[in-house]
Amino acid sequence: MLDKVKELIGEVNDFKATTKEELEAFRIKYMGKKGILNDLFAEFKNVANDQKKEFGQALNTFKNATEGKVNELRASLEESNLNASSLNDLTRPAEPISLGSRHPISIVKNQIIDVFSRIGFTVSEGPEIEDDWHNFTALNLPEYHPARDMQDTFFIEQNPDILLRTHTSSVQTRYMENNEPPIRTLSPGRVFRNEDISARAHCIFHQVEGLYIDTDVSFADLKQTLLYFTQEMFGKSKIRLRPSYFPFTEPSAEVDIYWGLETETDYKITKGTGWLEIMGCGMVDPNVLKNANIDPTKYSGYAFGMGIERIAMLLYQIPDIRMFYENDVRFLEQFKSIN
Ligand code: DAH
């Protein structure tokens, strides 16, 4: 009797199943209602008293071995089943690749480039680390000029000054140094100011600069180009030019677009006026042309500059400029549908 149980334990330990059906047959054979285990437990009462202890222990070992085997085979069959089914089904869709989205600043920058490239503007770039000449002096902002106060920045070296550029206007002179008129170029890029960070201002932001130089360029050309831009970019067709001051343009103006006063948001973003300021512009000052070796008696031109964050905040109703730089996926994901 005892030998038989020991033999059965060996049998159970050696058992292998390659299908669920084989395993089920095994389970029924040993653990079923009329299975071997139950039979043996029934035999227990017939075992001689002095053998009961040893027989009982062997029986328990046998029971545990059988249960353990069934569990082990069940788990391994399930796993291989999974693998087999995923390998066999060649029509199964591939693992989804999670796509990112463009950053709203890139979206708006690309839209601006797109609008101006349709009327012949090319894209040019300049360095973010700039010298004093290109960022200030060549733009009619000599060292003593009070307008420098509005554009404090981070200095890398002093005397001579090397700094983080405060505006993309620095690309104007660089571009004119290397290219003959006619010039139609758009210079997007990152700029820096020594400013306190708040919901509306940051020490790093982005601008797009426009520069157009040719013979006989007039203020009317500037105005018409800006009107074209606001129509294409915002779908708005009313603009106004408010006299302003920039050292590198003469005359200079701020460009406002008529946003309207139809919704509550319109009221909020235009402070109840309907008008929104979107950029600065003007006719390139003759001194700026001279500084880049372009003859101001032969050529004239216009320039403009706008902040990308400002426009993105307007278009997408983004309440806080800091959101652009935090890279919170919950923010970025919302731009998935826009290219
Ligand atoms: N550079 C100016 C700024 O950062 C923006 C600007 C105004 C650019 C007028 C221009 C311009 O080219 O003509 O505030």
Tab-separated table of C-alpha atoms and ligand atoms in Angstrom:
chain	number	residue	atom	x	y	z
A	1	MET	CA	0.000	0.000	0.000
A	2	LEU	CA	2.676	2.446	1.059
A	3	ASP	CA	4.788	1.485	-1.917
A	4	LYS	CA	1.883	2.118	-4.203
A	5	VAL	CA	1.483	5.654	-2.845
A	6	LYS	CA	5.194	6.320	-3.257
A	7	GLU	CA	4.991	5.116	-6.838
A	8	LEU	CA	2.026	7.390	-7.472
A	9	ILE	CA	3.951	10.374	-6.091
A	10	GLY	CA	6.740	9.660	-8.596
A	11	GLU	CA	4.177	9.377	-11.393
A	12	VAL	CA	2.602	12.711	-10.473
A	13	ASN	CA	5.954	14.465	-10.255
A	14	ASP	CA	6.956	13.205	-13.687
A	15	PHE	CA	3.719	14.155	-15.342
A	16	LYS	CA	3.793	16.667	-18.198
A	17	ALA	CA	0.872	18.155	-20.111
A	18	THR	CA	0.999	20.061	-23.378
A	19	THR	CA	-2.704	20.863	-23.607
A	20	LYS	CA	-5.432	21.970	-21.245
A	21	GLU	CA	-7.338	18.796	-22.020
A	22	GLU	CA	-4.470	16.571	-20.903
A	23	LEU	CA	-4.201	18.518	-17.696
A	24	GLU	CA	-7.936	18.249	-17.054
A	25	ALA	CA	-7.836	14.471	-17.585
A	26	PHE	CA	-4.964	14.275	-15.107
A	27	ARG	CA	-6.855	16.353	-12.582
A	28	ILE	CA	-9.954	14.177	-12.831
A	29	LYS	CA	-7.933	10.994	-12.633
A	30	TYR	CA	-6.241	11.997	-9.387
A	31	MET	CA	-8.398	14.639	-7.764
A	32	GLY	CA	-11.854	13.939	-9.167
A	33	LYS	CA	-14.720	12.698	-6.969
A	34	LYS	CA	-13.973	9.125	-7.928
A	35	GLY	CA	-10.290	9.822	-8.363
A	36	ILE	CA	-7.284	8.034	-6.925
A	37	LEU	CA	-6.866	10.436	-4.017
A	38	ASN	CA	-10.370	9.915	-2.707
A	39	ASP	CA	-10.016	6.156	-3.126
A	40	LEU	CA	-6.852	6.164	-1.094
A	41	PHE	CA	-8.347	8.333	1.637
A	42	ALA	CA	-11.207	5.839	1.790
A	43	GLU	CA	-8.691	3.029	2.226
A	44	PHE	CA	-7.205	4.811	5.230
A	45	LYS	CA	-9.591	3.195	7.701
A	46	ASN	CA	-8.490	-0.264	6.587
A	47	VAL	CA	-4.841	0.423	7.272
A	48	ALA	CA	-3.371	-1.248	10.317
A	49	ASN	CA	-3.060	1.071	13.293
A	50	ASP	CA	0.707	0.891	13.509
A	51	GLN	CA	0.995	1.905	9.874
A	52	LYS	CA	-1.569	4.717	9.978
A	53	LYS	CA	0.950	7.452	10.769
A	54	GLU	CA	3.338	6.657	7.949
A	55	PHE	CA	0.536	6.013	5.485
A	56	GLY	CA	-1.189	9.260	6.448
A	57	GLN	CA	1.983	11.262	5.882
A	58	ALA	CA	2.575	9.641	2.489
A	59	LEU	CA	-1.020	10.345	1.545
A	60	ASN	CA	-0.635	14.013	2.399
A	61	THR	CA	2.582	14.281	0.399
A	62	PHE	CA	0.785	12.708	-2.526
A	63	LYS	CA	-2.154	15.113	-2.211
A	64	ASN	CA	0.136	18.164	-2.063
A	65	ALA	CA	2.222	16.947	-4.995
A	66	THR	CA	-0.906	16.471	-7.104
A	67	GLU	CA	-2.376	19.875	-6.268
A	68	GLY	CA	0.962	21.546	-6.811
A	69	LYS	CA	1.356	19.898	-10.188
A	70	VAL	CA	-2.090	20.939	-11.365
A	71	ASN	CA	-1.513	24.567	-10.362
A	72	GLU	CA	1.917	24.685	-11.895
A	73	LEU	CA	0.816	23.201	-15.210
A	74	ARG	CA	-2.268	25.413	-15.352
A	75	ALA	CA	-0.134	28.562	-14.990
A	76	SER	CA	2.471	27.540	-17.514
A	77	LEU	CA	-0.143	26.441	-20.076
A	78	GLU	CA	-1.948	29.748	-19.731
A	79	GLU	CA	1.235	31.676	-20.309
A	80	SER	CA	2.293	29.728	-23.356
A	81	ASN	CA	-1.241	30.013	-24.676
A	82	LEU	CA	-1.022	33.761	-24.473
A	83	ASN	CA	2.279	33.830	-26.281
A	84	ALA	CA	1.116	31.455	-28.926
A	85	SER	CA	-2.064	33.352	-29.682
A	86	SER	CA	-0.328	36.704	-30.015
A	87	LEU	CA	2.319	35.243	-32.262
A	88	ASN	CA	-0.119	33.427	-34.467
A	89	ASP	CA	-2.510	36.291	-35.117
A	90	LEU	CA	-0.752	38.284	-37.785
A	91	THR	CA	-3.752	40.581	-38.263
A	92	ARG	CA	-3.462	41.821	-34.691
A	93	PRO	CA	-2.924	45.616	-34.623
A	94	ALA	CA	0.571	46.688	-33.668
A	95	GLU	CA	1.272	48.193	-30.272
A	96	PRO	CA	0.117	51.805	-30.538
A	97	ILE	CA	2.979	54.293	-30.793
A	98	SER	CA	2.107	57.235	-28.618
A	99	LEU	CA	2.572	60.344	-30.722
A	100	GLY	CA	3.489	63.651	-29.208
A	101	SER	CA	2.120	67.003	-30.248
A	102	ARG	CA	3.745	70.157	-31.483
A	103	HIS	CA	4.399	72.799	-28.885
A	104	PRO	CA	1.935	75.716	-29.198
A	105	ILE	CA	4.868	78.085	-29.758
A	106	SER	CA	6.006	76.015	-32.726
A	107	ILE	CA	2.451	75.857	-34.039
A	108	VAL	CA	2.048	79.642	-33.997
A	109	LYS	CA	5.568	80.254	-35.304
A	110	ASN	CA	4.913	77.935	-38.242
A	111	GLN	CA	1.596	79.625	-38.985
A	112	ILE	CA	3.272	83.047	-39.081
A	113	ILE	CA	6.034	81.723	-41.342
A	114	ASP	CA	3.433	80.123	-43.565
A	115	VAL	CA	1.492	83.366	-44.017
A	116	PHE	CA	4.575	85.438	-44.855
A	117	SER	CA	6.245	82.813	-47.014
A	118	ARG	CA	3.242	83.062	-49.344
A	119	ILE	CA	4.291	86.636	-50.147
A	120	GLY	CA	7.952	85.901	-50.667
A	121	PHE	CA	9.509	86.092	-47.207
A	122	THR	CA	12.326	83.668	-46.409
A	123	VAL	CA	13.301	82.494	-42.924
A	124	SER	CA	16.592	83.544	-41.365
A	125	GLU	CA	18.069	83.094	-37.932
A	126	GLY	CA	20.686	84.728	-35.785
A	127	PRO	CA	22.563	83.812	-32.613
A	128	GLU	CA	20.928	83.967	-29.178
A	129	ILE	CA	24.218	85.105	-27.668
A	130	GLU	CA	24.796	88.485	-29.264
A	131	ASP	CA	27.258	91.342	-29.182
A	132	ASP	CA	26.317	94.873	-28.233
A	133	TRP	CA	26.579	96.100	-31.830
A	134	HIS	CA	23.905	93.811	-33.295
A	135	ASN	CA	21.517	93.884	-30.362
A	136	PHE	CA	21.715	97.615	-29.601
A	137	THR	CA	24.176	99.975	-31.231
A	138	ALA	CA	23.576	99.122	-34.895
A	139	LEU	CA	19.862	99.463	-34.238
A	140	ASN	CA	20.304	103.119	-33.292
A	141	LEU	CA	20.431	102.320	-29.595
A	142	PRO	CA	23.869	103.653	-28.576
A	143	GLU	CA	25.206	103.102	-25.102
A	144	TYR	CA	23.753	106.242	-23.536
A	145	HIS	CA	20.296	105.696	-25.041
A	146	PRO	CA	17.481	105.650	-22.437
A	147	ALA	CA	15.472	103.088	-24.465
A	148	ARG	CA	18.067	100.492	-23.426
A	149	ASP	CA	16.539	100.590	-19.958
A	150	MET	CA	13.431	98.807	-21.201
A	151	GLN	CA	15.482	95.876	-22.440
A	152	ASP	CA	17.734	94.816	-19.600
A	153	THR	CA	19.187	91.362	-20.144
A	154	PHE	CA	21.758	88.809	-19.007
A	155	PHE	CA	25.370	89.684	-19.726
A	156	ILE	CA	27.892	86.968	-20.439
A	157	GLU	CA	30.841	89.344	-20.735
A	158	GLN	CA	31.223	93.065	-20.219
A	159	ASN	CA	33.454	95.627	-21.996
A	160	PRO	CA	32.977	94.661	-24.720
A	161	ASP	CA	29.491	93.391	-23.943
A	162	ILE	CA	28.341	89.921	-24.929
A	163	LEU	CA	24.736	89.295	-23.930
A	164	LEU	CA	21.612	87.238	-24.446
A	165	ARG	CA	19.717	89.065	-27.184
A	166	THR	CA	16.714	91.047	-26.039
A	167	HIS	CA	14.860	90.912	-29.338
A	168	THR	CA	15.035	89.324	-32.770
A	169	SER	CA	15.706	92.782	-34.236
A	170	SER	CA	19.375	91.820	-33.806
A	171	VAL	CA	19.003	89.595	-36.863
A	172	GLN	CA	18.147	92.653	-39.020
A	173	THR	CA	21.708	93.968	-39.131
A	174	ARG	CA	23.239	90.497	-39.413
A	175	TYR	CA	21.020	89.700	-42.352
A	176	MET	CA	21.704	93.030	-44.105
A	177	GLU	CA	25.444	92.546	-43.639
A	178	ASN	CA	25.275	89.320	-45.592
A	179	ASN	CA	22.516	89.916	-48.126
A	180	GLU	CA	21.937	92.553	-50.802
A	181	PRO	CA	18.502	94.114	-51.217
A	182	PRO	CA	15.829	93.285	-52.159
A	183	ILE	CA	15.359	91.700	-48.724
A	184	ARG	CA	12.224	89.983	-47.456
A	185	THR	CA	13.025	87.940	-44.427
A	186	LEU	CA	11.388	86.619	-41.310
A	187	SER	CA	13.512	85.830	-38.254
A	188	PRO	CA	11.886	83.755	-35.538
A	189	GLY	CA	13.701	82.932	-32.341
A	190	ARG	CA	14.189	82.981	-28.615
A	191	VAL	CA	14.873	86.217	-26.770
A	192	PHE	CA	15.751	87.087	-23.183
A	193	ARG	CA	14.998	89.875	-20.745
A	194	ASN	CA	15.910	90.470	-17.146
A	195	GLU	CA	12.292	90.504	-16.014
A	196	ASP	CA	10.392	89.218	-13.040
A	197	ILE	CA	8.487	86.100	-13.977
A	198	SER	CA	4.712	86.412	-13.723
A	199	ALA	CA	1.577	85.210	-15.503
A	200	ARG	CA	2.195	87.763	-18.269
A	201	ALA	CA	5.989	88.090	-18.439
A	202	HIS	CA	8.942	85.735	-18.560
A	203	CYS	CA	12.700	86.098	-18.839
A	204	ILE	CA	12.666	83.844	-21.897
A	205	PHE	CA	10.187	84.213	-24.727
A	206	HIS	CA	9.951	84.119	-28.513
A	207	GLN	CA	9.584	86.725	-31.225
A	208	VAL	CA	9.289	86.892	-34.978
A	209	GLU	CA	10.990	89.749	-36.756
A	210	GLY	CA	10.125	90.883	-40.262
A	211	LEU	CA	12.404	92.907	-42.528
A	212	TYR	CA	11.624	94.205	-46.003
A	213	ILE	CA	14.162	96.344	-47.907
A	214	ASP	CA	13.859	97.443	-51.526
A	215	THR	CA	13.709	100.566	-53.654
A	216	ASP	CA	10.642	102.769	-53.151
A	217	VAL	CA	9.157	100.991	-50.152
A	218	SER	CA	6.485	103.098	-48.524
A	219	PHE	CA	4.442	103.070	-45.329
A	220	ALA	CA	1.475	101.971	-47.461
A	221	ASP	CA	3.352	98.760	-48.314
A	222	LEU	CA	3.860	98.117	-44.615
A	223	LYS	CA	0.234	98.730	-43.804
A	224	GLN	CA	-1.060	96.507	-46.580
A	225	THR	CA	1.292	93.695	-45.605
A	226	LEU	CA	0.128	93.874	-41.993
A	227	LEU	CA	-3.489	93.855	-43.084
A	228	TYR	CA	-2.833	90.764	-45.195
A	229	PHE	CA	-1.191	89.123	-42.185
A	230	THR	CA	-4.029	89.820	-39.759
A	231	GLN	CA	-6.578	88.566	-42.263
A	232	GLU	CA	-4.701	85.329	-42.893
A	233	MET	CA	-3.617	84.725	-39.330
A	234	PHE	CA	-6.644	85.798	-37.318
A	235	GLY	CA	-9.404	86.195	-39.874
A	236	LYS	CA	-9.739	89.846	-38.823
A	237	SER	CA	-9.741	92.641	-41.369
A	238	LYS	CA	-9.582	95.804	-39.360
A	239	ILE	CA	-6.296	97.160	-38.057
A	240	ARG	CA	-5.086	100.476	-36.747
A	241	LEU	CA	-1.574	101.863	-36.472
A	242	ARG	CA	-0.910	103.907	-33.351
A	243	PRO	CA	2.109	106.230	-33.426
A	244	SER	CA	4.850	104.898	-31.180
A	245	TYR	CA	8.588	104.993	-30.754
A	246	PHE	CA	11.326	102.511	-31.558
A	247	PRO	CA	14.920	103.712	-32.087
A	248	PHE	CA	15.356	101.519	-35.183
A	249	THR	CA	12.297	102.717	-37.101
A	250	GLU	CA	11.074	106.142	-38.134
A	251	PRO	CA	8.144	106.606	-38.121
A	252	SER	CA	7.183	103.810	-35.718
A	253	ALA	CA	3.811	102.373	-34.804
A	254	GLU	CA	2.058	99.812	-32.644
A	255	VAL	CA	-0.322	97.593	-34.571
A	256	ASP	CA	-3.748	96.937	-33.066
A	257	ILE	CA	-6.264	94.578	-34.578
A	258	TYR	CA	-9.974	94.903	-34.100
A	259	TRP	CA	-10.860	91.671	-32.323
A	260	GLY	CA	-14.502	92.534	-31.761
A	261	LEU	CA	-16.729	92.631	-28.728
A	262	GLU	CA	-19.075	89.769	-29.361
A	263	THR	CA	-18.317	87.443	-26.498
A	264	GLU	CA	-17.400	87.758	-22.874
A	265	THR	CA	-13.872	86.605	-23.712
A	266	ASP	CA	-13.600	89.406	-26.306
A	267	TYR	CA	-14.415	91.861	-23.527
A	268	LYS	CA	-11.870	90.319	-21.240
A	269	ILE	CA	-8.923	90.115	-23.622
A	270	THR	CA	-9.506	93.540	-25.169
A	271	LYS	CA	-10.284	95.160	-21.815
A	272	GLY	CA	-13.620	96.245	-23.183
A	273	THR	CA	-12.189	98.177	-26.142
A	274	GLY	CA	-12.415	95.558	-28.875
A	275	TRP	CA	-8.819	96.386	-29.868
A	276	LEU	CA	-5.739	94.248	-29.283
A	277	GLU	CA	-2.118	95.272	-29.608
A	278	ILE	CA	-0.168	92.606	-31.478
A	279	MET	CA	3.142	94.047	-32.675
A	280	GLY	CA	5.499	96.954	-33.217
A	281	CYS	CA	6.555	98.178	-36.637
A	282	GLY	CA	7.895	101.064	-38.659
A	283	MET	CA	10.034	102.267	-41.548
A	284	VAL	CA	13.641	101.202	-41.050
A	285	ASP	CA	15.638	104.181	-39.796
A	286	PRO	CA	18.239	105.357	-42.385
A	287	ASN	CA	20.933	105.026	-39.705
A	288	VAL	CA	20.167	101.312	-39.354
A	289	LEU	CA	20.600	100.865	-43.102
A	290	LYS	CA	23.864	102.829	-43.018
A	291	ASN	CA	25.159	100.684	-40.144
A	292	ALA	CA	24.719	97.650	-42.370
A	293	ASN	CA	26.318	99.340	-45.405
A	294	ILE	CA	23.086	99.788	-47.295
A	295	ASP	CA	22.681	103.132	-49.055
A	296	PRO	CA	19.614	104.851	-47.516
A	297	THR	CA	19.333	107.227	-50.478
A	298	LYS	CA	18.749	104.252	-52.744
A	299	TYR	CA	16.889	101.834	-50.473
A	300	SER	CA	14.155	102.019	-47.879
A	301	GLY	CA	12.184	99.417	-46.023
A	302	TYR	CA	9.977	98.411	-43.165
A	303	ALA	CA	10.356	96.148	-40.168
A	304	PHE	CA	8.063	94.623	-37.595
A	305	GLY	CA	8.366	92.463	-34.536
A	306	MET	CA	5.868	90.403	-32.561
A	307	GLY	CA	5.860	88.132	-29.550
A	308	ILE	CA	4.858	84.543	-30.292
A	309	GLU	CA	3.660	83.721	-26.766
A	310	ARG	CA	1.350	86.709	-26.811
A	311	ILE	CA	-0.300	85.536	-30.005
A	312	ALA	CA	-0.505	81.925	-28.840
A	313	MET	CA	-2.106	83.078	-25.581
A	314	LEU	CA	-4.681	84.996	-27.568
A	315	LEU	CA	-5.475	82.241	-30.038
A	316	TYR	CA	-5.696	79.428	-27.496
A	317	GLN	CA	-6.871	81.399	-24.466
A	318	ILE	CA	-3.836	80.437	-22.427
A	319	PRO	CA	-4.084	82.330	-19.143
A	320	ASP	CA	-0.478	82.091	-17.921
A	321	ILE	CA	2.752	82.443	-19.941
A	322	ARG	CA	4.583	80.078	-17.578
A	323	MET	CA	2.537	77.167	-18.918
A	324	PHE	CA	4.583	77.262	-22.143
A	325	TYR	CA	7.784	76.282	-20.361
A	326	GLU	CA	6.571	73.832	-17.718
A	327	ASN	CA	6.128	71.030	-20.256
A	328	ASP	CA	3.182	69.578	-18.392
A	329	VAL	CA	1.850	66.824	-20.641
A	330	ARG	CA	-1.741	67.690	-19.704
A	331	PHE	CA	-1.175	71.130	-21.247
A	332	LEU	CA	0.802	69.972	-24.284
A	333	GLU	CA	-1.629	67.173	-25.150
A	334	GLN	CA	-4.343	69.692	-25.872
A	335	PHE	CA	-2.540	70.754	-29.059
A	336	LYS	CA	-2.526	67.279	-30.591
A	337	SER	CA	-5.098	68.063	-33.237
A	338	ILE	CA	-3.332	71.189	-34.486
A	339	ASN	CA	-0.335	71.082	-36.781
B	1	DAH	N1	12.183	94.798	-31.112
B	1	DAH	C1	10.943	95.321	-30.606
B	1	DAH	C2	10.695	94.766	-29.207
B	1	DAH	O1	11.277	93.785	-28.858
B	1	DAH	C3	9.792	94.952	-31.506
B	1	DAH	C4	9.867	95.708	-32.809
B	1	DAH	C5	9.237	96.900	-32.920
B	1	DAH	C6	10.552	95.170	-33.886
B	1	DAH	C7	9.279	97.619	-34.098
B	1	DAH	C8	10.616	95.884	-35.079
B	1	DAH	C9	9.959	97.104	-35.187
B	1	DAH	O2	11.272	95.430	-36.159
B	1	DAH	O3	10.027	97.796	-36.362
B	1	DAH	O4	9.921	95.328	-28.481
